[in-house]
Amino acid sequence: MSQSLASLQRYDFLKELGIGEVNSGACAGPEDWADVSGKELLEVISPIDGSVIAQVGLSSEKDYDHVIEAAECSFQKWRLVPAPKRGAIIRDVASELRRLKEPLGKLVTLEMGKIVEEGYGEVQEAMDIADFAVGLSRQLYGLSMQSERPNHRMYEQWHPLGVVGIITAFNFPVAVWSWNAMVAAVCGDTMVWKPSTKTPLCAIAVQHILNRVLKSHGGGGIFTLIIGKGARIGERMINDKRIALISSTGSTAMGRRVAEATSKRLARNILELGGNNAIIVAEDANLDLATRAILFGSVGTAGQRCTTTRRIIAQRKIIDDLVNRLVNSYKQVRIGNPLDSSTVMGPLVDQEAVETMIKALANLSSQGGKIVYGGERLKGPGNYVTPAIVLVPGNTQLVCEETFAPILYVMPYDTIDDAIRLNNEVPQGLASSIFTESLKYAEKFLSAVGSDCGIANVNIGTSGAEIGGAFGGEKDTGGGREAGSDSWKQYMRRQTTTINWSDDLPLAQGIKFG
Ligand code: UN1
């Protein structure tokens, strides 16, 4: 069953992705798009110029059940496919992503506004985790332990978990899904993806890729897609007993709701929520390096990464020099159409994001904040602002909140202990960095009394993590870990097995019974 999108403004690169031809609403497998007629339509607005680029039918309750049933049903077979064979299919997904890196990267830019270089980077990240998952498919190791009983063998093995629900945010409309989906797929799970309603086209384009690859392998229902609002479809997902794990990216408020619902039904969750990431710049830091890293961290993706650098904690002796350098760099940032390769900063995702930024800046002076650069709304169509640098005395109430916009707060410190305290003082705990040439400062920052974040870097900014490590953070960031390292374990169930190959029945703990 397939239907056209209600409307789609044509861009040449969309043709290559196939999303102008067949489409949308919900999809459970190859050739299985839901009918769009009679559906409530979602307008997809490009942040570049405010134009409506497409209308997408929102999935109905019936679509939802159809998709979940398809995922449940395909799990029965998929879990029996040897993991390296599952990996071989993911290898084909990676090849398709590689082939379509350019049009897909441009679609990311068109739909959410990050500059095209970052759009390509996002698809690269999806390819990277797919490659990682292919390797993983020949691993998924369990440990073997020494049994205390003679002629007994004890070990653990990992089995597929079930249906995984993936809820993603607008800012990484492809990469964050792939962190979950590529790994979950080789682990033998099937999944249901609910993308942000701000970026349904990226999800539709990806689903077309998946459908093509799966069809060539004679399958379907492993990756499924449902497009709907959080209040309806999201709520159904998090409360649905058929979904064993919910992996969710978004605000802390949303994450609390997911945690509540999944804990109530004792399901698993992976939460990747707000960040309020700081870079400590010590008196001995290489300021050239620090300035470049801060610029990428604070202005990259127009300040809309969860890893965006939001706070600079600068040693009092160098703070003026650093702020001057930052203001000079900010002045050179070319703001404009993100599809233009010379642009450094594109628009914010929507008008609401612009309002939120302007409102936060308006409240600053009452908290001792002083804008030293930017923070203006730019005239014309699209959601453009100038990135702001703000001097603050410390972690005021506003600084403690994550404003998803390019506002960089700069605060002074005197001792390294002060700097670490300031780094840790906010509710969130995702990414953190220190710029220093001192081994002692760096090691202290990384020690148990150092940064309390899930990511702690030295002479590298807070954003732009590689997929090989586990990604996520503590406190209000939700505690989840995705992508590399041993994150795969969350998508599988562990089974501890003891085998007795003796003719006796010794009990553990030396118990004599009967
Ligand atoms: C996010 O903002 O949700 O580390 C993910 C980074 C990227 C991923 C960000 N690799 O900045």
Coordinates of C-alpha atoms and ligand atoms in Angstrom, one line a residue:
M1 CA 0.0 0.0 0.0
S2 CA 1.7 3.2 -1.0
Q3 CA 0.6 6.8 -1.5
S4 CA 2.2 10.1 -2.5
L5 CA 3.1 12.7 0.0
A6 CA 0.4 15.3 0.0
S7 CA 2.8 17.8 -1.6
L8 CA 6.5 18.2 -2.0
Q9 CA 8.3 21.2 -3.2
R10 CA 10.9 19.8 -5.7
Y11 CA 14.6 19.8 -5.0
D12 CA 16.8 17.8 -7.4
F13 CA 18.6 16.0 -4.6
L14 CA 15.3 14.7 -3.2
K15 CA 14.7 12.7 -6.4
E16 CA 17.8 10.6 -5.7
L17 CA 16.4 9.8 -2.3
G18 CA 13.1 8.7 -3.9
I19 CA 11.0 10.6 -1.4
G20 CA 9.1 12.5 -4.0
E21 CA 7.7 9.4 -5.6
V22 CA 6.3 7.0 -3.0
N23 CA 5.4 7.9 0.5
S24 CA 4.4 8.3 3.9
G25 CA 2.6 8.2 7.2
A26 CA 3.8 5.0 8.6
C27 CA 5.8 2.2 7.2
A28 CA 6.2 -1.4 8.4
G29 CA 8.3 -2.8 5.6
P30 CA 9.1 -2.8 1.9
E31 CA 6.2 -1.6 -0.2
D32 CA 4.1 -1.1 2.9
W33 CA 3.7 2.6 3.3
A34 CA 0.4 3.7 4.8
D35 CA -2.3 5.5 2.9
V36 CA -2.1 9.3 3.4
S37 CA -5.6 10.1 2.3
G38 CA -7.9 11.3 5.0
K39 CA -5.0 11.8 7.4
E40 CA -4.2 14.9 9.4
L41 CA -1.3 16.6 7.5
L42 CA 1.9 17.8 9.0
E43 CA 3.5 20.7 7.3
V44 CA 7.3 20.4 6.9
I45 CA 8.7 23.9 7.0
S46 CA 12.3 24.6 6.0
P47 CA 14.1 26.8 8.6
I48 CA 16.1 28.2 5.7
D49 CA 13.3 30.4 4.3
G50 CA 10.1 29.4 6.2
S51 CA 8.7 27.7 3.1
V52 CA 6.5 24.6 3.3
I53 CA 8.6 21.9 1.6
A54 CA 6.2 19.0 2.1
Q55 CA 3.1 17.8 3.8
V56 CA 3.3 14.4 5.5
G57 CA 0.3 12.4 6.8
L58 CA 0.4 11.8 10.5
S59 CA 0.1 8.1 11.4
S60 CA -3.2 6.9 12.8
E61 CA -3.7 4.5 15.8
K62 CA -4.4 1.8 13.3
D63 CA -1.0 2.5 11.6
Y64 CA 0.7 2.4 14.9
D65 CA -0.7 -1.1 15.7
H66 CA 0.1 -2.3 12.3
V67 CA 3.7 -1.2 12.6
I68 CA 4.2 -2.7 16.1
E69 CA 2.7 -6.0 15.0
A70 CA 5.0 -6.1 12.0
A71 CA 8.0 -5.4 14.3
E72 CA 6.9 -8.1 16.7
C73 CA 6.3 -10.6 14.0
S74 CA 9.6 -10.0 12.2
F75 CA 11.4 -10.3 15.5
Q76 CA 10.4 -14.0 15.7
K77 CA 12.5 -14.7 12.6
W78 CA 15.2 -12.0 12.8
R79 CA 16.4 -13.2 16.2
L80 CA 17.2 -16.6 14.7
V81 CA 19.4 -15.1 11.9
P82 CA 23.0 -15.5 12.8
A83 CA 24.4 -12.2 14.0
P84 CA 27.2 -12.0 11.2
K85 CA 24.4 -12.5 8.6
R86 CA 22.5 -9.6 10.2
G87 CA 25.7 -7.7 10.0
A88 CA 26.0 -8.4 6.3
I89 CA 22.6 -6.7 5.8
I90 CA 23.8 -3.7 7.8
R91 CA 26.9 -3.6 5.6
D92 CA 24.5 -3.0 2.6
V93 CA 22.7 -0.3 4.6
A94 CA 26.1 1.4 5.1
S95 CA 26.9 1.2 1.4
E96 CA 23.6 2.8 0.5
L97 CA 24.2 5.6 3.0
R98 CA 27.7 6.1 1.5
R99 CA 26.2 6.2 -2.0
L100 CA 23.6 8.7 -0.9
K101 CA 25.7 10.8 1.5
E102 CA 25.4 13.9 -0.5
P103 CA 21.6 14.1 -1.1
L104 CA 20.8 12.8 2.4
G105 CA 23.2 15.4 3.9
K106 CA 21.5 18.1 1.9
L107 CA 18.1 16.9 3.1
V108 CA 19.3 17.2 6.7
T109 CA 20.3 20.8 5.9
L110 CA 17.1 21.6 4.1
E111 CA 14.9 20.2 6.9
M112 CA 16.7 21.2 10.1
G113 CA 19.0 24.0 9.0
K114 CA 22.5 22.8 9.9
I115 CA 25.2 23.8 7.4
V116 CA 25.7 21.3 4.6
E117 CA 29.2 20.3 5.8
E118 CA 27.6 19.3 9.1
G119 CA 24.8 17.6 7.1
Y120 CA 27.4 15.4 5.4
G121 CA 29.1 14.9 8.7
E122 CA 25.8 13.6 10.1
V123 CA 25.5 11.0 7.4
Q124 CA 29.1 10.1 7.9
E125 CA 28.3 9.4 11.5
A126 CA 25.5 7.1 10.5
M127 CA 27.9 5.3 8.1
D128 CA 30.5 5.0 10.9
I129 CA 28.1 3.4 13.4
A130 CA 26.8 1.1 10.7
D131 CA 30.4 0.0 10.0
F132 CA 31.0 -0.4 13.7
A133 CA 27.8 -2.5 14.0
V134 CA 29.0 -4.8 11.2
G135 CA 32.2 -5.6 13.2
L136 CA 30.2 -6.0 16.3
S137 CA 28.0 -8.6 14.6
R138 CA 30.9 -11.0 14.9
Q139 CA 31.5 -10.2 18.5
L140 CA 28.6 -9.6 21.0
Y141 CA 30.8 -11.5 23.5
G142 CA 29.8 -13.0 26.8
L143 CA 32.2 -13.8 29.6
S144 CA 33.0 -17.2 31.0
M145 CA 33.5 -17.4 34.8
Q146 CA 35.3 -19.9 37.0
S147 CA 32.7 -22.1 38.8
E148 CA 33.3 -22.9 42.5
R149 CA 31.9 -26.4 41.8
P150 CA 33.9 -29.2 40.2
N151 CA 33.1 -30.2 36.7
H152 CA 30.8 -27.2 36.2
R153 CA 31.0 -24.6 33.5
M154 CA 29.6 -21.1 34.0
Y155 CA 29.3 -18.5 31.4
E156 CA 27.0 -15.7 30.1
Q157 CA 25.4 -15.3 26.7
W158 CA 23.5 -12.5 25.1
H159 CA 20.2 -12.9 23.3
P160 CA 18.1 -10.5 21.2
L161 CA 15.8 -8.4 23.4
G162 CA 12.7 -7.7 21.3
V163 CA 11.1 -4.7 19.8
V164 CA 13.0 -1.4 20.5
G165 CA 11.3 2.0 20.3
I166 CA 13.6 4.8 19.1
I167 CA 12.4 8.4 19.7
T168 CA 14.7 11.0 18.1
A169 CA 15.1 14.8 18.2
F170 CA 15.3 17.2 15.2
N171 CA 18.9 18.1 15.7
F172 CA 20.5 14.8 14.6
P173 CA 17.7 13.4 12.5
V174 CA 19.8 10.6 11.0
A175 CA 22.8 9.9 13.2
V176 CA 21.2 9.4 16.6
W177 CA 18.6 7.0 15.1
S178 CA 21.5 5.1 13.5
W179 CA 23.4 4.8 16.8
N180 CA 20.5 2.9 18.1
A181 CA 19.2 1.2 15.0
M182 CA 22.4 -0.2 13.5
V183 CA 23.5 -1.7 16.8
A184 CA 20.0 -3.0 17.8
A185 CA 19.7 -4.6 14.3
V186 CA 22.9 -6.6 14.6
C187 CA 21.8 -7.6 18.2
G188 CA 18.7 -9.2 16.6
D189 CA 16.1 -6.7 17.6
T190 CA 13.5 -5.1 15.4
M191 CA 12.5 -1.5 15.9
V192 CA 10.0 1.2 15.6
W193 CA 11.3 4.7 15.0
K194 CA 9.4 7.9 15.9
P195 CA 11.4 10.8 14.5
S196 CA 10.8 14.4 15.5
T197 CA 7.8 15.9 13.7
K198 CA 10.2 18.7 12.7
T199 CA 12.2 16.3 10.6
P200 CA 10.0 13.6 9.1
L201 CA 11.5 13.8 5.6
C202 CA 15.0 12.6 6.8
A203 CA 13.3 9.6 8.4
I204 CA 11.2 8.9 5.3
A205 CA 14.4 9.1 3.1
V206 CA 16.2 6.7 5.4
Q207 CA 13.2 4.3 5.5
H208 CA 13.3 4.2 1.7
I209 CA 17.0 3.2 1.9
L210 CA 16.2 0.5 4.5
N211 CA 13.2 -0.8 2.5
R212 CA 15.4 -1.1 -0.6
V213 CA 18.1 -3.0 1.2
L214 CA 15.8 -5.2 3.1
K215 CA 13.8 -6.0 0.0
S216 CA 17.0 -7.1 -1.8
H217 CA 17.4 -9.6 1.1
G218 CA 13.8 -10.7 0.9
G219 CA 12.8 -9.2 4.3
G220 CA 11.0 -6.4 6.0
G221 CA 9.6 -5.3 9.3
I222 CA 13.0 -5.1 11.0
F223 CA 13.2 -1.3 10.7
T224 CA 9.8 0.4 10.9
L225 CA 8.7 4.0 11.0
I226 CA 5.8 5.8 12.6
I227 CA 5.3 9.6 12.2
G228 CA 3.2 11.2 14.9
K229 CA 3.2 13.6 17.8
G230 CA 4.7 12.9 21.2
A231 CA 1.4 13.4 23.0
R232 CA -0.3 10.6 21.0
I233 CA 2.2 8.3 19.3
G234 CA 5.0 8.9 21.8
E235 CA 2.7 8.2 24.7
R236 CA 1.5 5.0 23.1
M237 CA 5.0 3.8 22.6
I238 CA 6.4 4.5 26.0
N239 CA 3.4 2.7 27.6
D240 CA 3.3 -0.2 25.2
K241 CA 4.2 -3.5 26.8
R242 CA 5.2 -4.9 23.3
I243 CA 8.2 -2.5 23.3
A244 CA 11.0 -3.9 25.5
L245 CA 13.3 -0.8 25.4
I246 CA 12.7 2.8 24.7
S247 CA 15.7 4.8 23.6
S248 CA 14.8 8.5 23.7
T249 CA 16.7 11.7 22.8
G250 CA 15.3 15.1 23.7
S251 CA 14.6 17.5 26.6
T252 CA 15.0 16.5 30.3
A253 CA 11.2 17.1 30.8
M254 CA 10.4 14.6 28.0
G255 CA 13.0 12.1 29.4
R256 CA 11.3 12.2 32.8
R257 CA 8.0 11.3 31.2
V258 CA 9.7 8.4 29.4
A259 CA 11.4 7.2 32.6
E260 CA 8.2 7.3 34.5
A261 CA 6.2 5.3 32.0
T262 CA 8.9 2.7 31.2
S263 CA 9.8 2.3 34.9
K264 CA 6.1 1.7 35.7
R265 CA 6.0 -1.2 33.4
L266 CA 9.5 -2.3 34.2
A267 CA 10.8 -1.8 30.7
R268 CA 14.2 -0.6 29.8
N269 CA 15.1 2.9 28.7
I270 CA 18.1 4.7 27.3
L271 CA 17.8 8.5 27.9
E272 CA 19.9 11.0 26.1
L273 CA 18.7 14.4 27.4
G274 CA 19.8 17.9 27.9
G275 CA 23.4 19.1 28.2
N276 CA 24.9 22.3 29.6
N277 CA 28.4 21.7 28.6
A278 CA 31.4 23.7 29.7
I279 CA 34.9 24.2 28.6
I280 CA 37.4 25.2 31.3
V281 CA 40.2 27.4 29.9
A282 CA 43.2 27.4 32.2
E283 CA 45.8 30.2 32.4
D284 CA 48.3 28.0 30.5
A285 CA 45.9 27.0 27.7
N286 CA 46.8 27.3 24.1
L287 CA 44.3 30.0 23.4
D288 CA 44.4 29.6 19.6
L289 CA 43.3 26.0 20.0
A290 CA 40.8 26.9 22.7
T291 CA 39.2 29.7 20.6
R292 CA 38.8 27.4 17.6
A293 CA 37.3 24.6 19.7
I294 CA 34.9 27.0 21.4
L295 CA 33.8 28.5 18.1
F296 CA 32.9 25.0 16.7
G297 CA 31.3 24.0 20.0
S298 CA 29.1 27.0 20.4
V299 CA 28.3 28.1 16.9
G300 CA 28.3 24.7 15.2
T301 CA 24.7 23.5 14.4
A302 CA 23.7 27.0 15.5
G303 CA 24.0 25.9 19.1
Q304 CA 21.5 23.1 18.7
R305 CA 23.6 20.0 19.6
C306 CA 23.1 18.4 23.0
T307 CA 26.9 18.7 23.2
T308 CA 27.0 22.4 22.3
T309 CA 29.4 24.4 24.3
R310 CA 27.2 26.6 26.5
R311 CA 29.6 27.7 29.2
I312 CA 33.2 28.9 29.3
I313 CA 34.9 28.8 32.7
A314 CA 38.0 30.9 32.1
Q315 CA 40.8 31.6 34.5
R316 CA 40.6 35.2 35.5
K317 CA 44.1 36.1 34.2
I318 CA 43.2 35.2 30.6
I319 CA 39.5 35.8 30.5
D320 CA 39.7 39.2 28.7
D321 CA 42.1 37.9 26.1
L322 CA 39.9 34.9 25.5
V323 CA 36.7 37.0 25.2
N324 CA 38.5 39.4 22.7
R325 CA 39.5 36.4 20.6
L326 CA 36.0 34.9 20.7
V327 CA 34.4 38.2 19.7
N328 CA 36.8 38.5 16.8
S329 CA 36.0 35.0 15.7
Y330 CA 32.2 35.4 16.1
K331 CA 32.4 38.6 13.9
Q332 CA 33.7 36.5 11.1
V333 CA 31.0 33.9 11.3
R334 CA 29.0 34.0 8.0
I335 CA 25.4 33.5 8.8
G336 CA 23.0 32.5 6.0
N337 CA 21.6 29.8 3.8
P338 CA 23.1 26.6 5.1
L339 CA 23.0 25.0 1.7
D340 CA 25.7 27.5 0.6
S341 CA 29.1 26.0 1.2
S342 CA 30.6 29.3 2.5
T343 CA 28.0 29.6 5.3
V344 CA 29.3 28.9 8.8
M345 CA 26.0 29.2 10.7
G346 CA 22.5 28.5 9.4
P347 CA 19.1 29.2 10.9
L348 CA 17.6 27.9 14.1
V349 CA 15.1 25.1 13.6
D350 CA 11.9 27.2 14.0
Q351 CA 10.5 30.6 15.1
E352 CA 9.8 29.2 18.6
A353 CA 13.6 28.5 19.0
V354 CA 14.3 32.1 18.1
E355 CA 11.7 33.4 20.6
T356 CA 13.2 31.2 23.3
M357 CA 16.7 32.6 22.6
I358 CA 15.6 36.2 22.6
K359 CA 13.6 35.7 25.8
A360 CA 16.5 34.1 27.6
L361 CA 18.8 37.0 26.6
A362 CA 16.1 39.6 27.8
N363 CA 16.1 38.0 31.2
L364 CA 19.9 38.1 31.6
S365 CA 20.5 41.6 33.0
S366 CA 18.4 40.9 36.1
Q367 CA 20.9 38.1 36.8
G368 CA 24.1 40.1 36.4
G369 CA 24.6 39.0 32.7
K370 CA 26.1 41.3 30.1
I371 CA 25.9 40.6 26.4
V372 CA 29.3 41.4 24.8
Y373 CA 28.4 40.2 21.3
G374 CA 25.3 39.2 19.2
G375 CA 22.0 37.9 20.3
E376 CA 19.9 39.6 17.6
R377 CA 17.2 38.3 15.5
L378 CA 18.0 38.9 11.8
K379 CA 15.3 40.3 9.5
G380 CA 13.9 38.4 6.5
P381 CA 12.5 34.9 6.0
G382 CA 14.0 32.0 7.9
N383 CA 15.0 31.8 11.6
Y384 CA 18.3 33.6 11.6
V385 CA 20.0 35.1 14.7
T386 CA 23.5 36.3 15.6
P387 CA 25.2 34.0 18.1
A388 CA 25.6 35.6 21.5
I389 CA 28.5 35.8 23.9
V390 CA 27.4 36.8 27.4
L391 CA 29.5 37.5 30.5
V392 CA 28.0 36.1 33.7
P393 CA 29.3 36.1 37.3
G394 CA 28.6 32.3 37.7
N395 CA 25.9 29.7 37.2
T396 CA 22.9 31.9 37.6
Q397 CA 19.4 30.4 37.3
L398 CA 19.3 31.1 33.6
V399 CA 22.7 29.6 33.0
C400 CA 21.6 26.4 34.7
E401 CA 18.8 26.0 32.1
E402 CA 19.6 24.5 28.7
T403 CA 18.5 27.1 26.1
F404 CA 18.7 25.3 22.8
A405 CA 20.3 28.2 20.9
P406 CA 23.7 29.8 20.3
I407 CA 24.2 31.5 23.6
L408 CA 27.7 31.2 25.1
Y409 CA 28.0 32.1 28.8
V410 CA 31.5 33.1 30.0
M411 CA 32.4 33.1 33.7
P412 CA 35.7 33.6 35.6
Y413 CA 37.4 31.3 38.0
D414 CA 40.5 31.5 40.3
T415 CA 41.6 28.0 41.2
I416 CA 41.2 24.7 39.4
D417 CA 39.0 23.5 42.2
D418 CA 36.7 26.4 41.6
A419 CA 36.6 25.6 37.9
I420 CA 35.7 22.0 38.5
R421 CA 33.0 23.1 41.0
L422 CA 31.5 25.5 38.4
N423 CA 31.6 22.8 35.8
N424 CA 29.7 20.4 38.0
E425 CA 27.3 22.9 39.5
V426 CA 24.6 22.7 36.8
P427 CA 21.8 20.0 36.8
Q428 CA 23.0 18.4 33.5
G429 CA 26.1 16.2 33.0
L430 CA 26.7 15.4 29.4
A431 CA 30.0 16.8 28.0
S432 CA 32.9 18.8 29.4
S433 CA 36.4 19.8 28.5
I434 CA 39.5 21.5 29.8
F435 CA 42.1 23.4 27.8
T436 CA 45.4 23.3 29.6
E437 CA 49.1 22.3 29.1
S438 CA 49.3 21.2 32.7
L439 CA 49.2 17.5 33.4
K440 CA 48.1 18.1 36.9
Y441 CA 45.1 20.2 35.9
A442 CA 44.1 17.7 33.2
E443 CA 44.4 14.7 35.5
K444 CA 42.5 16.4 38.3
F445 CA 39.7 17.2 35.8
L446 CA 39.5 13.6 34.7
S447 CA 39.8 12.2 38.3
A448 CA 37.0 11.0 40.6
V449 CA 36.9 14.5 42.0
G450 CA 36.9 16.1 38.6
S451 CA 34.2 16.5 35.9
D452 CA 31.0 14.7 36.8
C453 CA 30.0 14.4 33.1
G454 CA 29.6 11.3 30.8
I455 CA 32.2 12.9 28.5
A456 CA 35.4 14.6 29.7
N457 CA 37.9 15.9 27.1
V458 CA 41.3 17.5 27.2
N459 CA 42.3 20.1 24.6
I460 CA 39.2 19.1 22.5
G461 CA 35.8 20.8 22.6
T462 CA 32.6 19.4 24.1
S463 CA 30.9 18.5 20.8
G464 CA 31.8 16.2 17.9
A465 CA 32.3 12.9 19.7
E466 CA 33.4 9.9 17.7
I467 CA 31.0 6.9 17.5
G468 CA 33.5 4.4 19.0
G469 CA 33.0 5.6 22.6
A470 CA 29.8 5.3 24.6
F471 CA 27.9 8.5 24.3
G472 CA 25.7 10.0 27.1
G473 CA 25.7 11.8 30.4
E474 CA 24.8 11.8 34.0
K475 CA 22.3 13.6 36.3
D476 CA 19.6 15.5 34.2
T477 CA 21.1 14.2 31.0
G478 CA 19.5 10.8 31.9
G479 CA 22.4 8.4 32.4
G480 CA 21.9 6.5 29.1
R481 CA 24.8 5.5 26.8
E482 CA 24.5 5.0 23.1
A483 CA 26.8 4.3 20.1
G484 CA 30.1 2.5 20.7
S485 CA 32.0 0.7 23.5
D486 CA 29.7 -1.8 25.2
S487 CA 26.4 0.2 24.6
W488 CA 25.2 -2.8 22.6
K489 CA 24.5 -4.7 25.8
Q490 CA 21.4 -2.6 26.5
Y491 CA 19.9 -4.0 23.3
M492 CA 20.3 -7.6 24.4
R493 CA 19.3 -9.7 27.3
R494 CA 22.0 -11.4 29.4
Q495 CA 21.7 -15.0 30.3
T496 CA 23.9 -16.6 32.9
T497 CA 24.3 -20.3 32.4
T498 CA 25.8 -23.0 34.6
I499 CA 26.3 -26.5 33.2
N500 CA 27.0 -29.5 35.4
W501 CA 28.9 -32.2 33.5
S502 CA 29.6 -34.3 36.6
D503 CA 27.6 -37.2 38.1
D504 CA 27.2 -35.3 41.4
L505 CA 25.0 -32.4 42.4
P506 CA 27.2 -30.1 44.6
L507 CA 25.3 -27.0 45.8
A508 CA 26.8 -23.5 45.7
Q509 CA 28.0 -22.0 48.9
G510 CA 28.8 -25.6 50.1
I511 CA 25.2 -26.2 51.3
K512 CA 24.4 -29.7 52.3
F513 CA 20.8 -30.4 51.8
G514 CA 18.7 -33.5 52.7
Ligands
UN1_1 C1 23.3 15.3 19.8 O1 23.4 16.5 19.8 O2 22.1 14.8 20.2 O3 29.1 14.6 19.7 C2 24.3 14.3 19.4 C3 28.5 15.2 18.9 C4 27.8 14.4 17.8 C5 26.5 13.9 18.3 C6 25.6 14.9 19.0 N1 28.6 13.4 17.4 O4 28.4 16.4 18.9

